[in-house]
Coordinates of N, CA, C and O in Angstrom, one line a residue:
X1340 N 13.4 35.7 33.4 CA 13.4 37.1 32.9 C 12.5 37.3 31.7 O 12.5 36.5 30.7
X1341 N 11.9 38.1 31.9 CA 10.7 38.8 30.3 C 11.2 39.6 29.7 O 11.6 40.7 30.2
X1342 N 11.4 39.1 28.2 CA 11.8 39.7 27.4 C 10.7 41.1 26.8 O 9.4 41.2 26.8
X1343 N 11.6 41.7 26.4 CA 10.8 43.2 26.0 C 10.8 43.5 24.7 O 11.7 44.2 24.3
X1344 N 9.8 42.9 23.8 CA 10.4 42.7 22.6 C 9.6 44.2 21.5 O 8.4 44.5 21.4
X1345 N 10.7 44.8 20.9 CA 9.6 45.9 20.2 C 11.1 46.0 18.8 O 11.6 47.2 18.7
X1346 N 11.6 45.1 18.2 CA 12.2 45.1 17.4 C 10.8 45.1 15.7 O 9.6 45.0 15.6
X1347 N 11.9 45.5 14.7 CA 10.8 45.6 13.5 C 10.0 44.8 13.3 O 8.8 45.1 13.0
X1348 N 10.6 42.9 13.5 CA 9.6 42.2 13.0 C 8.7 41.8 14.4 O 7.5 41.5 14.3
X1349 N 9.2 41.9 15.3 CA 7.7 41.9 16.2 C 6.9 42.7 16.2 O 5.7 42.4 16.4
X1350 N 7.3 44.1 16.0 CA 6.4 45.1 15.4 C 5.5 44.8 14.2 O 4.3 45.1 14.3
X1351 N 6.0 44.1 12.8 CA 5.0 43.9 11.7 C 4.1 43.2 12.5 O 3.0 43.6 12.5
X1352 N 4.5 42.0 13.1 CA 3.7 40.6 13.9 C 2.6 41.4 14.2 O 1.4 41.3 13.8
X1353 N 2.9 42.0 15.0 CA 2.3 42.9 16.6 C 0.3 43.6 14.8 O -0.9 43.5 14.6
X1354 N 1.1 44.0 14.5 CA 0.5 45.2 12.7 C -0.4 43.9 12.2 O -1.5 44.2 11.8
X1355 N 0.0 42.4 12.2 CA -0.1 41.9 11.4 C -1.5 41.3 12.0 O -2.5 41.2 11.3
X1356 N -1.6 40.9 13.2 CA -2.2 40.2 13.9 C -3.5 41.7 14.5 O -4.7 41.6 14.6
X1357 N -3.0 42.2 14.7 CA -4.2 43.6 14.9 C -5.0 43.6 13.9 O -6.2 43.5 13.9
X1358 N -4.2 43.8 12.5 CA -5.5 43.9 11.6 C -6.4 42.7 11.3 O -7.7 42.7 11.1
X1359 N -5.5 41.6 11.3 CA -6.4 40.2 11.3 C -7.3 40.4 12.1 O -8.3 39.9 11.6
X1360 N -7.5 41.0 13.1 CA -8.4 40.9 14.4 C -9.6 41.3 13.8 O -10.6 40.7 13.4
X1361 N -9.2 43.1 13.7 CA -10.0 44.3 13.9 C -10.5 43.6 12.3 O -11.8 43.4 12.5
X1362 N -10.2 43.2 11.1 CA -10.9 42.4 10.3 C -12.2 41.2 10.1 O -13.0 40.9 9.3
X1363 N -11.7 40.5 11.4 CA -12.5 39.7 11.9 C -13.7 40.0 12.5 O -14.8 39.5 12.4
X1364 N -13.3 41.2 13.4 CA -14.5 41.8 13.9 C -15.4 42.7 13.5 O -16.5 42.8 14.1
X1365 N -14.7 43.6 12.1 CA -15.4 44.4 11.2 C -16.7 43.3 10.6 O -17.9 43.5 10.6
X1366 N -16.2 42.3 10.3 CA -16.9 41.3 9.1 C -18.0 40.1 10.3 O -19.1 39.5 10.3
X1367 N -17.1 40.1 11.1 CA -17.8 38.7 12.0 C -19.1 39.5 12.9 O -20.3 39.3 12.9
X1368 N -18.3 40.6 13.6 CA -19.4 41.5 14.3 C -20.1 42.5 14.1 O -20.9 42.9 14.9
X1369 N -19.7 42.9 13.2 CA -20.3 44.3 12.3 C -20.3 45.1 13.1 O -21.2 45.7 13.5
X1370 N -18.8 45.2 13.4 CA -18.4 46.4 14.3 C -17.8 47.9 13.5 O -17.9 47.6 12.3
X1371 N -17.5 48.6 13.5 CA -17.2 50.0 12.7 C -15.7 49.2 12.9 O -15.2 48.3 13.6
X1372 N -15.2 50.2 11.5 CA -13.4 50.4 11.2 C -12.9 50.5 12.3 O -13.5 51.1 13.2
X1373 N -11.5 49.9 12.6 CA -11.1 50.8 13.9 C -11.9 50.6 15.0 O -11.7 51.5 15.8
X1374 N -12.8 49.9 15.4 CA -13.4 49.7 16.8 C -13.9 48.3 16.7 O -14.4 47.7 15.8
X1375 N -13.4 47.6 18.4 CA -12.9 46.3 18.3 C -14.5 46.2 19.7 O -14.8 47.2 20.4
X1376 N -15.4 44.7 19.7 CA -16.2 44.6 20.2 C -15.0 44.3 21.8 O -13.8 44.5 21.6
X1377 N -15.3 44.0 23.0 CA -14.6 43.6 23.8 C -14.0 42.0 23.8 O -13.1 41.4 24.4
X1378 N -14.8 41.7 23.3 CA -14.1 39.8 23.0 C -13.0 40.1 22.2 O -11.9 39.6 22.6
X1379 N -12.9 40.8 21.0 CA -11.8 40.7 20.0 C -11.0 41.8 20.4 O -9.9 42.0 19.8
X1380 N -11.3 42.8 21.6 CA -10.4 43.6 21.8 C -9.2 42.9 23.2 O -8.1 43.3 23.3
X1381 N -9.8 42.1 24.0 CA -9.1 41.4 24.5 C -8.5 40.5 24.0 O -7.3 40.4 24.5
X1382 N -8.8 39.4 23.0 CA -7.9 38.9 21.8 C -7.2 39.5 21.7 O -6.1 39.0 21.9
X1383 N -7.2 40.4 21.4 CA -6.1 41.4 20.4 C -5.2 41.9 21.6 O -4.1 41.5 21.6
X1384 N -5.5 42.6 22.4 CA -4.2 42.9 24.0 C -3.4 41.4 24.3 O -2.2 41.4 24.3
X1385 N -4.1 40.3 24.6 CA -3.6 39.3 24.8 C -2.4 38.8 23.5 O -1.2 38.8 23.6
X1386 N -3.2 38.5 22.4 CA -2.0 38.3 21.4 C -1.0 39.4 21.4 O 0.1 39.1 20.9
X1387 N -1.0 41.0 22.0 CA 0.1 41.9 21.8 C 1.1 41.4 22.9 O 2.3 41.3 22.7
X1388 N 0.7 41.1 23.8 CA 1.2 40.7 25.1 C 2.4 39.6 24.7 O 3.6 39.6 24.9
X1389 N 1.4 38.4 23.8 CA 2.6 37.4 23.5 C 3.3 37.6 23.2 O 4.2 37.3 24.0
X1390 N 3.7 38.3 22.1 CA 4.4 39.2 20.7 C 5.7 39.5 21.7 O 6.8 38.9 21.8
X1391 N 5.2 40.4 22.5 CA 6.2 41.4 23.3 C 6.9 40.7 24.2 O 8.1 41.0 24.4
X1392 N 6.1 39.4 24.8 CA 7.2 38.2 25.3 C 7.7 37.4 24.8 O 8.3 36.7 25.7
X1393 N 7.8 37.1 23.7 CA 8.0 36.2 23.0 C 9.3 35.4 23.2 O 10.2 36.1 23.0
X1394 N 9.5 34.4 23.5 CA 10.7 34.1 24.1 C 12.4 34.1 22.5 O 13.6 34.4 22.6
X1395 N 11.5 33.6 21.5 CA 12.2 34.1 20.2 C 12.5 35.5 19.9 O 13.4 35.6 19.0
X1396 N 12.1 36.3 20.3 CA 12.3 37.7 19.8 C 12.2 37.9 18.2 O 11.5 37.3 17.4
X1397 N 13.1 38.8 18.1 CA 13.4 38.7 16.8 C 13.8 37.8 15.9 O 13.6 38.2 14.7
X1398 N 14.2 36.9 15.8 CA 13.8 35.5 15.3 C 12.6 34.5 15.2 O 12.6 33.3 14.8
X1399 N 11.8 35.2 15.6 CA 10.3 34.4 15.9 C 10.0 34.0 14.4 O 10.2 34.8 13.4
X1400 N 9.6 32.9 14.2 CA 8.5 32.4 13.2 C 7.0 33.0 13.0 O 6.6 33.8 13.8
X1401 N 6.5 32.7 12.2 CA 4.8 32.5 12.2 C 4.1 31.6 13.3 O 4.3 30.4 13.5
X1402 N 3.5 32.3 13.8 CA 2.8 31.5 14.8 C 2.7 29.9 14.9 O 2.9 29.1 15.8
X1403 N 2.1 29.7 13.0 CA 1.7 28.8 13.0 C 2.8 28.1 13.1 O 2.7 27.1 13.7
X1404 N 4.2 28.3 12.6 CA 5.2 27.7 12.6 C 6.4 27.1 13.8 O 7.3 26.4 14.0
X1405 N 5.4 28.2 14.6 CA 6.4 28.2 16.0 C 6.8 26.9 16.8 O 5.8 26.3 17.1
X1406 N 7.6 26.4 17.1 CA 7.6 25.2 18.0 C 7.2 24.8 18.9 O 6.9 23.6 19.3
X1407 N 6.9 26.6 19.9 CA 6.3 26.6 20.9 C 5.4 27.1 21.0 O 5.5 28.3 20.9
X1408 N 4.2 26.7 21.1 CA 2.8 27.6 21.3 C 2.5 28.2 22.5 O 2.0 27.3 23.2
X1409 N 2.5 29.3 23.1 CA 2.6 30.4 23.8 C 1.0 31.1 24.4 O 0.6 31.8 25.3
X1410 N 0.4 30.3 23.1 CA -1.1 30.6 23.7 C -2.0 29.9 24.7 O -2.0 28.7 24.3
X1411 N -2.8 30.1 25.7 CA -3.8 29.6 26.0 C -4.6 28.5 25.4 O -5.1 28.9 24.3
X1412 N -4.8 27.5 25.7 CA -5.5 26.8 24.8 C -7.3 27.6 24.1 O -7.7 27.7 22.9
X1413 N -7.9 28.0 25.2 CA -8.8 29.5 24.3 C -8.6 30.3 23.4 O -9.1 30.5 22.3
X1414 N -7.4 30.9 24.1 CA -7.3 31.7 22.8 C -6.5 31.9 21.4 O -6.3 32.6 20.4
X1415 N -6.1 29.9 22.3 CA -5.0 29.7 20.8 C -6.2 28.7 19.5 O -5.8 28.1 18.5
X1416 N -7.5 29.0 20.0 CA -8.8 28.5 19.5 C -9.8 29.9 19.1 O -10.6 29.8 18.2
X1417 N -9.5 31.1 19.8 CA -9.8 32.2 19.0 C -9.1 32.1 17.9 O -9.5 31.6 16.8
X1418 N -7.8 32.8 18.1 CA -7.0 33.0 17.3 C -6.5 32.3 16.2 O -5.6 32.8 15.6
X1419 N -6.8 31.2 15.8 CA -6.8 30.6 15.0 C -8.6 31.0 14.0 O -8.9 31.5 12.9
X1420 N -9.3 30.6 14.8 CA -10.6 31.3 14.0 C -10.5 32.2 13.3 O -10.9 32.0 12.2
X1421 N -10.1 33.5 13.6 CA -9.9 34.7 13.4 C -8.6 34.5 12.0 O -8.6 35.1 10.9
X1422 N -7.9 33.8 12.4 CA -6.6 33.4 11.3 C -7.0 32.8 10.1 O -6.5 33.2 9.0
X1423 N -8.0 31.7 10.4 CA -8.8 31.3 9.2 C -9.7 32.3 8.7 O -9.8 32.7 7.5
X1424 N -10.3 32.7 9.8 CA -10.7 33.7 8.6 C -10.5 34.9 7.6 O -11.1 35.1 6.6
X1425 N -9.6 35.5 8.2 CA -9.4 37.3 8.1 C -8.0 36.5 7.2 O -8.1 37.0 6.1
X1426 N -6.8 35.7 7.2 CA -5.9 35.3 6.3 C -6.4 35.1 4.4 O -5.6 35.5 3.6
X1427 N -7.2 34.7 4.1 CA -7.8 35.0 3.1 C -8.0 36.5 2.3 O -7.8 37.1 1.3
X1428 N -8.3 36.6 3.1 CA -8.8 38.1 2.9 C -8.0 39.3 3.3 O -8.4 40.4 3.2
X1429 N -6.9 39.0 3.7 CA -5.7 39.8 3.9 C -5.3 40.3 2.4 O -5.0 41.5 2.3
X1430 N -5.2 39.2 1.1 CA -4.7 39.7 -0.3 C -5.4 40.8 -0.3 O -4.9 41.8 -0.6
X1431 N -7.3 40.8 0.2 CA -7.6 42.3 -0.8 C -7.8 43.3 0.0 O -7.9 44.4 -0.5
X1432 N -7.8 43.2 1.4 CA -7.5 44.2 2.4 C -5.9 44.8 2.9 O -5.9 46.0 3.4
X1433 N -5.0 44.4 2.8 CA -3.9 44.6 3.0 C -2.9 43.7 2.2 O -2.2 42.9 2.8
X1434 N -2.7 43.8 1.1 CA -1.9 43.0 0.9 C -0.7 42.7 1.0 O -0.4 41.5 1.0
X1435 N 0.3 43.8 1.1 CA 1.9 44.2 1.9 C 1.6 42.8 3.2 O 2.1 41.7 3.0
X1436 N 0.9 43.0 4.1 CA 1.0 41.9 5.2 C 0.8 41.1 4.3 O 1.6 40.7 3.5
X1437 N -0.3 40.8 4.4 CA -0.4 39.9 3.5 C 1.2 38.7 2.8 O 1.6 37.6 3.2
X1438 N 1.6 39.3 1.8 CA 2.7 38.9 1.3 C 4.2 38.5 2.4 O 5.0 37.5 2.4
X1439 N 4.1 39.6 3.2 CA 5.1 39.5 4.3 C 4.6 38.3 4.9 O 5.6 37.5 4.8
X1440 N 3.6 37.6 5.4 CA 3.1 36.9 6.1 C 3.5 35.8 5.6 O 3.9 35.0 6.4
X1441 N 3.4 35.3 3.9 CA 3.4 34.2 3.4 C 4.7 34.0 2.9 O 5.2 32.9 2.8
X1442 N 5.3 35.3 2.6 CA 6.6 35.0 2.9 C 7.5 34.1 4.5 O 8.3 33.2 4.7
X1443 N 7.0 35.0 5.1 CA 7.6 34.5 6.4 C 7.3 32.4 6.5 O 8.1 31.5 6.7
X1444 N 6.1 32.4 6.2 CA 5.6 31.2 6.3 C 6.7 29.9 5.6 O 7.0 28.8 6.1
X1445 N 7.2 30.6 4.4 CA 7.5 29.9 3.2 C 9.3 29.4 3.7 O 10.0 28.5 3.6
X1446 N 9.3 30.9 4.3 CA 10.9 30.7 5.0 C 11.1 30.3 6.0 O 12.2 30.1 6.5
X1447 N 9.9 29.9 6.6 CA 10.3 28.8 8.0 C 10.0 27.5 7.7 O 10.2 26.6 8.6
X1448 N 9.6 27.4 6.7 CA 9.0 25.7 6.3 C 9.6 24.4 6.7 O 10.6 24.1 6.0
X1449 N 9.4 23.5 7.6 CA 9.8 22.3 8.1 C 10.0 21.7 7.2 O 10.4 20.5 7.4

């Protein structure tokens, strides 16, 4: 059974991981605000996709924390690219995620 997930915090996830994207792609591809090249816009559908199945739901971790990695090995090699990069730079572009993010991190700590 596929879960249907659109609770608050898969929604931030869902918020959190779009801007990382569309960040990556502003800066990496010098693409406009708001417009994703089609490599990072497929990234970005694919990671919403996960989100929405996530077999944790609302209890999900941070990606990075997750037990189960859910991604493709590609894109779990995009998306980490993109994580390294655009995570930095989340303090001065968004910082609210930002904080939520490292919070979340801090509270799932092994």
């Amino acid at each position: 059974m596929v879960k249907n997930n659109n609770g608050p915090i898969i929604e931030r996830e869902k918020k959190t991981v779009s801007f990382m994207i569309g960040l990556y792609c502003q800066k990496k591809h010098h693409h406009p605000k708001n417009k994703l090249c089609n490599e990072c816009n497929e990234l970005k559908q694919y990671a919403l996709q996960r989100l929405t199945t996530c077999r944790f739901g609302e209890q999900k971790t941070t990606c990075e924390k997750c037990p189960k990695h859910c991604y493709r090995k590609d894109y779990q090699q995009k998306i980490k690219h993109v994580m390294r990069f655009s995570g930095p730079r989340m303090l001065l572009y968004h910082p609210i995620l930002a904080i939520n993010h490292l919070y979340k991190n801090l509270k799932y700590r092994n």
